[in-house]
Amino acid sequence: MSASHVIIGDGIAGSSAAETIREEDPDADITVITDEGEALYNRILIKEFAKGKLPEAPISIHEPEWYEERDIDLQLNTYVTTVDTEANEIHTHSGDVYDYDKLLVATGGTPASLASYGIDNADADGIDHFWTFQDARSIKENVENADQGIIVGAGLLGIDLAAICGAQGLDANYLMRGESWWRYALEPEGAEILHEAMREKGVTPVFESGVDRFETDEDGQVAAAVDPNGERYEGDWAGVAIGLSFNTEFLQDTPVETNDNGIVTDEYLRTNVDDIYAAGDITWFYDTILGEMGENGSWGSAKEQGSVAAQNMVEDLREGGETDDPEEFRWVSSYSITHFDFPFLSFGHPTIGDDDASQKYSDTEWRRLAFQDGKIVGGVLIGDLSQQSKFKRLIREEREVAQHKELLMEEDVDMDKLEEAAPKPE
Ligand SMILES: Cc1cc2nc3c(=O)[nH]c(=O)nc-3n(C[C@H](O)[C@H](O)[C@H](O)COP(=O)(O)OP(=O)(O)OC[C@H]3O[C@@H](n4cnc5c(N)ncnc54)[C@H](O)[C@@H]3O)c2cc1C
């Protein structure tokens, strides 16, 4: 009998897993289940669609024929409600049951709403969150028709919303809780480069702010945000990007270990329950580079995790238990922003660490590295990305280089000098 692999989620993690399973096992039964109404599309590019810059077509990655050609059963508009880990079955909203030998959970997250923080009118008409292509369609239309915007959430998705307003010519106030944008990864000096770029596009950053409540008009449409200082910002459209809650509800009655960061896995992307694996944004995995549990919220790492999990699913099944030689997920992630005249890249884990170093090189060039236990664990490059592969290599090699900050902050890092100062461990 052929092996049966079921994958929940047709994002990049689930889809890359399906592709890898087919490559590794031409005879396997593969089912991919998604609650979205469309097959894999490029989530990174939906912001360009919302800006009005890209038509729909290039955003789609897989047409339904892609699955047919590979004999992969794709179930669209299907929400998984429960998993029976004793019977190796999953159940859907429509009452269908799928048996699995191996199950991959690649369900990602759902944008958090300010309603969960008790903010009045947080789900009023004209307030958008940003995760799916459907969200992008709504944002595009609402931003095109709005007179004044409000943006909440000083992170990587919030700045996408700011850039969409900029591209569509909608003036907006960007309400941030701290003294600068993405304050956990940047310092005010680096963030100011982004603030200035936002201002040039008609988006005004407002610091030490946020939202205490939204006000609506008589039709229930958002009309203003009032911040904790009592300042009122008018707006007939608001975009909120304050983080994700991970899609694990259907596992709540199972022994699969989950927490606020997602599904707990080892470095092979196995969960604590036999036959169940996880990949992509949903994982809280053992990061072999950090030597501790970590998360990654980026396209490249989700794709790689899907592929690694799939190889282990196939091999574990072939061997009738855990293979002795599993694939390990070991990866330095990158996330770039291309909204402005200068490039921006964050890599690794720039928001953690016990030490850091930063340097400004020009009005649009800045660098910060985050260190933990003397090793680089992440960083942000603004304006000049030419040194990224050196820093990623130092992360992968787990080099203790924090005592050589002056070398690491040189515009062109001299790796020979660094090698002399901090030789690679044998
Ligand atoms: C606007 C935006 C811009 C981004 N820009 C970048 C960028 O520039 N660079 C970068 O590296 N990353 C970027 N990201 C992040 C990147 O897109 C994600 O890290 C990546 O797509 C995660 O893939 P995934 O497969 O793990 O999860 P997802 O893509 O979230 O896929 C999970 C799928 O599972 C489905 N699902 C959930 N629960 C169920 C259920 N119970 N039953 C059935 N289906 C279910 C979901 O609907 C979804 O389709 C961006 C994300 C967004 C939203």
GROMACS .gro file of C-alpha atoms in nm, residues 90-352:
model
  263
   90ILE     CA    1  -0.784   1.463   1.055
   91HIS     CA    2  -1.136   1.604   1.042
   92THR     CA    3  -1.256   1.903   0.841
   93HIS     CA    4  -1.535   2.158   0.884
   94SER     CA    5  -1.745   1.972   0.627
   95GLY     CA    6  -1.720   1.642   0.815
   96ASP     CA    7  -1.463   1.482   0.583
   97VAL     CA    8  -1.202   1.258   0.738
   98TYR     CA    9  -0.850   1.202   0.601
   99ASP     CA   10  -0.624   0.920   0.722
  100TYR     CA   11  -0.255   0.987   0.740
  101ASP     CA   12   0.064   0.791   0.789
  102LYS     CA   13   0.250   1.119   0.828
  103LEU     CA   14   0.097   1.459   0.897
  104LEU     CA   15   0.263   1.797   0.842
  105VAL     CA   16   0.112   2.101   1.012
  106ALA     CA   17   0.211   2.415   0.819
  107THR     CA   18  -0.071   2.646   0.922
  108GLY     CA   19   0.120   2.969   0.996
  109GLY     CA   20  -0.052   3.249   1.185
  110THR     CA   21  -0.346   3.486   1.177
  111PRO     CA   22  -0.296   3.860   1.237
  112ALA     CA   23  -0.382   3.961   1.592
  113SER     CA   24  -0.663   4.214   1.634
  114LEU     CA   25  -0.657   4.503   1.879
  115ALA     CA   26  -0.999   4.370   1.989
  116SER     CA   27  -0.813   4.103   2.185
  117TYR     CA   28  -0.658   4.388   2.387
  118GLY     CA   29  -1.002   4.532   2.462
  119ILE     CA   30  -0.968   4.824   2.216
  120ASP     CA   31  -1.313   4.960   2.124
  121ASN     CA   32  -1.419   4.935   1.758
  122ALA     CA   33  -1.101   4.746   1.668
  123ASP     CA   34  -1.285   4.548   1.398
  124ALA     CA   35  -1.487   4.839   1.256
  125ASP     CA   36  -1.536   4.874   0.880
  126GLY     CA   37  -1.232   5.029   0.717
  127ILE     CA   38  -0.985   4.858   0.953
  128ASP     CA   39  -0.768   4.604   0.771
  129HIS     CA   40  -0.520   4.344   0.889
  130PHE     CA   41  -0.257   4.204   0.655
  131TRP     CA   42  -0.180   3.841   0.584
  132THR     CA   43  -0.368   3.697   0.286
  133PHE     CA   44  -0.418   3.792  -0.077
  134GLN     CA   45  -0.781   3.864   0.016
  135ASP     CA   46  -0.653   4.110   0.278
  136ALA     CA   47  -0.437   4.275   0.009
  137ARG     CA   48  -0.736   4.315  -0.222
  138SER     CA   49  -0.933   4.480   0.057
  139ILE     CA   50  -0.641   4.706   0.153
  140LYS     CA   51  -0.585   4.814  -0.208
  141GLU     CA   52  -0.947   4.911  -0.254
  142ASN     CA   53  -0.988   5.079   0.085
  143VAL     CA   54  -0.664   5.278   0.057
  144GLU     CA   55  -0.755   5.392  -0.294
  145ASN     CA   56  -1.086   5.527  -0.164
  146ALA     CA   57  -0.968   5.677   0.165
  147ASP     CA   58  -0.889   6.041   0.247
  148GLN     CA   59  -0.670   5.990   0.552
  149GLY     CA   60  -0.499   5.679   0.690
  150ILE     CA   61  -0.393   5.545   1.028
  151ILE     CA   62  -0.128   5.272   1.070
  152VAL     CA   63  -0.065   5.074   1.387
  153GLY     CA   64   0.217   4.825   1.452
  154ALA     CA   65   0.582   4.933   1.437
  155GLY     CA   66   0.724   4.621   1.273
  156LEU     CA   67   0.797   4.467   0.935
  157LEU     CA   68   0.432   4.440   0.825
  158GLY     CA   69   0.339   4.784   0.958
  159ILE     CA   70   0.600   4.943   0.734
  160ASP     CA   71   0.447   4.758   0.437
  161LEU     CA   72   0.118   4.930   0.519
  162ALA     CA   73   0.301   5.265   0.536
  163ALA     CA   74   0.458   5.198   0.196
  164ILE     CA   75   0.119   5.109   0.048
  165CYS     CA   76  -0.021   5.442   0.169
  166GLY     CA   77   0.285   5.617   0.025
  167ALA     CA   78   0.246   5.447  -0.313
  168GLN     CA   79  -0.126   5.521  -0.330
  169GLY     CA   80  -0.078   5.886  -0.224
  170LEU     CA   81  -0.275   5.849   0.099
  171ASP     CA   82  -0.150   6.071   0.382
  172ALA     CA   83  -0.133   5.869   0.703
  173ASN     CA   84  -0.029   5.889   1.066
  174TYR     CA   85   0.177   5.591   1.179
  175LEU     CA   86   0.111   5.548   1.551
  176MET     CA   87   0.401   5.371   1.729
  177ARG     CA   88   0.426   5.274   2.093
  178GLY     CA   89   0.795   5.349   2.149
  179GLU     CA   90   1.040   5.618   2.047
  180SER     CA   91   1.113   5.469   1.705
  181TRP     CA   92   1.014   5.212   1.442
  182TRP     CA   93   1.104   4.843   1.512
  183ARG     CA   94   1.274   4.942   1.834
  184TYR     CA   95   1.362   4.584   1.927
  185ALA     CA   96   1.592   4.545   1.625
  186LEU     CA   97   1.703   4.900   1.544
  187GLU     CA   98   1.821   5.194   1.743
  188PRO     CA   99   1.673   5.543   1.696
  189GLU     CA  100   1.969   5.645   1.476
  190GLY     CA  101   1.902   5.364   1.227
  191ALA     CA  102   1.525   5.389   1.255
  192GLU     CA  103   1.544   5.762   1.172
  193ILE     CA  104   1.654   5.670   0.818
  194LEU     CA  105   1.325   5.483   0.781
  195HIS     CA  106   1.124   5.760   0.950
  196GLU     CA  107   1.262   6.014   0.703
  197ALA     CA  108   1.179   5.784   0.410
  198MET     CA  109   0.821   5.747   0.540
  199ARG     CA  110   0.781   6.123   0.579
  200GLU     CA  111   0.894   6.170   0.218
  201LYS     CA  112   0.605   5.943   0.116
  202GLY     CA  113   0.346   6.133   0.317
  203VAL     CA  114   0.339   5.902   0.619
  204THR     CA  115   0.401   6.074   0.952
  205PRO     CA  116   0.552   5.863   1.229
  206VAL     CA  117   0.403   5.946   1.569
  207PHE     CA  118   0.608   5.817   1.864
  208GLU     CA  119   0.512   5.715   2.221
  209SER     CA  120   0.161   5.671   2.083
  210GLY     CA  121  -0.057   5.371   1.983
  211VAL     CA  122  -0.432   5.322   2.002
  212ASP     CA  123  -0.653   5.348   2.308
  213ARG     CA  124  -0.975   5.330   2.105
  214PHE     CA  125  -1.107   5.374   1.753
  215GLU     CA  126  -1.404   5.599   1.683
  216THR     CA  127  -1.658   5.525   1.411
  217ASP     CA  128  -1.913   5.729   1.215
  218GLU     CA  129  -2.289   5.658   1.218
  219ASP     CA  130  -2.239   5.383   0.955
  220GLY     CA  131  -1.987   5.198   1.168
  221GLN     CA  132  -1.693   5.306   0.950
  222VAL     CA  133  -1.369   5.393   1.126
  223ALA     CA  134  -1.336   5.771   1.168
  224ALA     CA  135  -1.045   5.825   1.408
  225ALA     CA  136  -0.798   5.667   1.650
  226VAL     CA  137  -0.743   5.812   1.995
  227ASP     CA  138  -0.402   5.736   2.141
  228PRO     CA  139  -0.312   5.678   2.508
  229ASN     CA  140  -0.211   6.046   2.537
  230GLY     CA  141  -0.565   6.149   2.439
  231GLU     CA  142  -0.452   6.272   2.095
  232ARG     CA  143  -0.712   6.211   1.822
  233TYR     CA  144  -0.602   6.114   1.470
  234GLU     CA  145  -0.870   6.124   1.203
  235GLY     CA  146  -0.876   5.851   0.942
  236ASP     CA  147  -1.129   5.668   0.727
  237TRP     CA  148  -0.893   5.374   0.679
  238ALA     CA  149  -0.670   5.200   0.933
  239GLY     CA  150  -0.417   4.924   0.885
  240VAL     CA  151  -0.321   4.718   1.190
  241ALA     CA  152  -0.017   4.485   1.205
  242ILE     CA  153   0.054   4.402   1.568
  243GLY     CA  154   0.172   4.042   1.532
  244LEU     CA  155   0.036   3.695   1.472
  245SER     CA  156  -0.150   3.440   1.675
  246PHE     CA  157  -0.053   3.094   1.563
  247ASN     CA  158  -0.310   2.861   1.406
  248THR     CA  159  -0.308   2.570   1.650
  249GLU     CA  160  -0.676   2.560   1.765
  250PHE     CA  161  -0.740   2.225   1.594
  251LEU     CA  162  -0.463   2.067   1.804
  252GLN     CA  163  -0.597   2.180   2.139
  253ASP     CA  164  -0.744   1.841   2.236
  254THR     CA  165  -0.434   1.652   2.125
  255PRO     CA  166  -0.107   1.583   2.306
  256VAL     CA  167   0.086   1.788   2.046
  257GLU     CA  168   0.291   2.041   2.241
  258THR     CA  169   0.211   2.401   2.155
  259ASN     CA  170   0.270   2.737   2.321
  260ASP     CA  171   0.223   3.106   2.240
  261ASN     CA  172   0.505   3.078   1.985
  262GLY     CA  173   0.345   2.794   1.789
  263ILE     CA  174   0.414   2.420   1.772
  264VAL     CA  175   0.718   2.289   1.955
  265THR     CA  176   0.955   2.084   1.736
  266ASP     CA  177   1.309   1.954   1.744
  267GLU     CA  178   1.568   2.046   1.482
  268TYR     CA  179   1.425   1.777   1.252
  269LEU     CA  180   1.082   1.941   1.271
  270ARG     CA  181   0.928   1.645   1.449
  271THR     CA  182   0.671   1.727   1.715
  272ASN     CA  183   0.643   1.533   2.042
  273VAL     CA  184   0.374   1.310   1.884
  274ASP     CA  185   0.462   1.023   1.651
  275ASP     CA  186   0.387   1.084   1.282
  276ILE     CA  187   0.324   1.458   1.326
  277TYR     CA  188   0.567   1.721   1.197
  278ALA     CA  189   0.545   2.100   1.166
  279ALA     CA  190   0.705   2.356   0.933
  280GLY     CA  191   0.707   2.728   0.860
  281ASP     CA  192   0.600   3.023   1.072
  282ILE     CA  193   0.405   2.788   1.301
  283THR     CA  194   0.717   2.622   1.446
  284TRP     CA  195   0.891   2.696   1.775
  285PHE     CA  196   1.191   2.483   1.687
  286TYR     CA  197   1.525   2.387   1.832
  287ASP     CA  198   1.767   2.622   1.655
  288THR     CA  199   2.103   2.444   1.636
  289ILE     CA  200   2.286   2.771   1.569
  290LEU     CA  201   2.144   2.949   1.874
  291GLY     CA  202   2.154   2.633   2.085
  292GLU     CA  203   1.803   2.713   2.209
  293MET     CA  204   1.443   2.724   2.093
  294GLY     CA  205   1.366   2.991   1.835
  295GLU     CA  206   1.128   3.105   1.567
  296ASN     CA  207   1.162   3.230   1.212
  297GLY     CA  208   0.903   3.437   1.033
  298SER     CA  209   1.034   3.452   0.682
  299TRP     CA  210   0.961   3.307   0.341
  300GLY     CA  211   1.301   3.143   0.286
  301SER     CA  212   1.308   2.964   0.619
  302ALA     CA  213   0.947   2.845   0.580
  303LYS     CA  214   1.036   2.699   0.240
  304GLU     CA  215   1.345   2.525   0.377
  305GLN     CA  216   1.157   2.391   0.679
  306GLY     CA  217   0.887   2.247   0.451
  307SER     CA  218   1.152   2.065   0.253
  308VAL     CA  219   1.344   1.937   0.559
  309ALA     CA  220   1.025   1.816   0.732
  310ALA     CA  221   0.915   1.638   0.413
  311GLN     CA  222   1.246   1.452   0.378
  312ASN     CA  223   1.217   1.333   0.737
  313MET     CA  224   0.852   1.231   0.691
  314VAL     CA  225   0.943   1.015   0.393
  315GLU     CA  226   1.255   0.862   0.553
  316ASP     CA  227   1.090   0.797   0.891
  317LEU     CA  228   0.805   0.620   0.716
  318ARG     CA  229   1.042   0.416   0.500
  319GLU     CA  230   1.232   0.300   0.806
  320GLY     CA  231   0.921   0.232   1.012
  321GLY     CA  232   1.038   0.465   1.289
  322GLU     CA  233   1.273   0.758   1.331
  323THR     CA  234   1.554   0.739   1.077
  324ASP     CA  235   1.907   0.738   1.223
  325ASP     CA  236   2.015   1.000   0.974
  326PRO     CA  237   1.751   1.276   0.971
  327GLU     CA  238   1.782   1.607   0.787
  328GLU     CA  239   1.852   1.893   1.024
  329PHE     CA  240   1.709   2.244   0.984
  330ARG     CA  241   2.000   2.486   1.019
  331TRP     CA  242   1.938   2.822   0.861
  332VAL     CA  243   2.014   3.193   0.883
  333SER     CA  244   1.700   3.371   0.768
  334SER     CA  245   1.681   3.699   0.578
  335TYR     CA  246   1.400   3.947   0.532
  336SER     CA  247   1.438   4.243   0.299
  337ILE     CA  248   1.236   4.558   0.245
  338THR     CA  249   1.239   4.726  -0.093
  339HIS     CA  250   1.002   5.018  -0.043
  340PHE     CA  251   1.252   5.300  -0.039
  341ASP     CA  252   1.544   5.436  -0.242
  342PHE     CA  253   1.786   5.235  -0.027
  343PRO     CA  254   1.783   4.861   0.047
  344PHE     CA  255   1.709   4.719   0.392
  345LEU     CA  256   1.785   4.369   0.516
  346SER     CA  257   1.738   4.201   0.849
  347PHE     CA  258   1.895   3.860   0.903
  348GLY     CA  259   1.910   3.596   1.175
  349HIS     CA  260   1.751   3.703   1.502
  350PRO     CA  261   1.811   4.081   1.530
  351THR     CA  262   1.566   4.127   1.819
  352ILE     CA  263   1.746   3.905   2.069
   0.00000   0.00000   0.00000
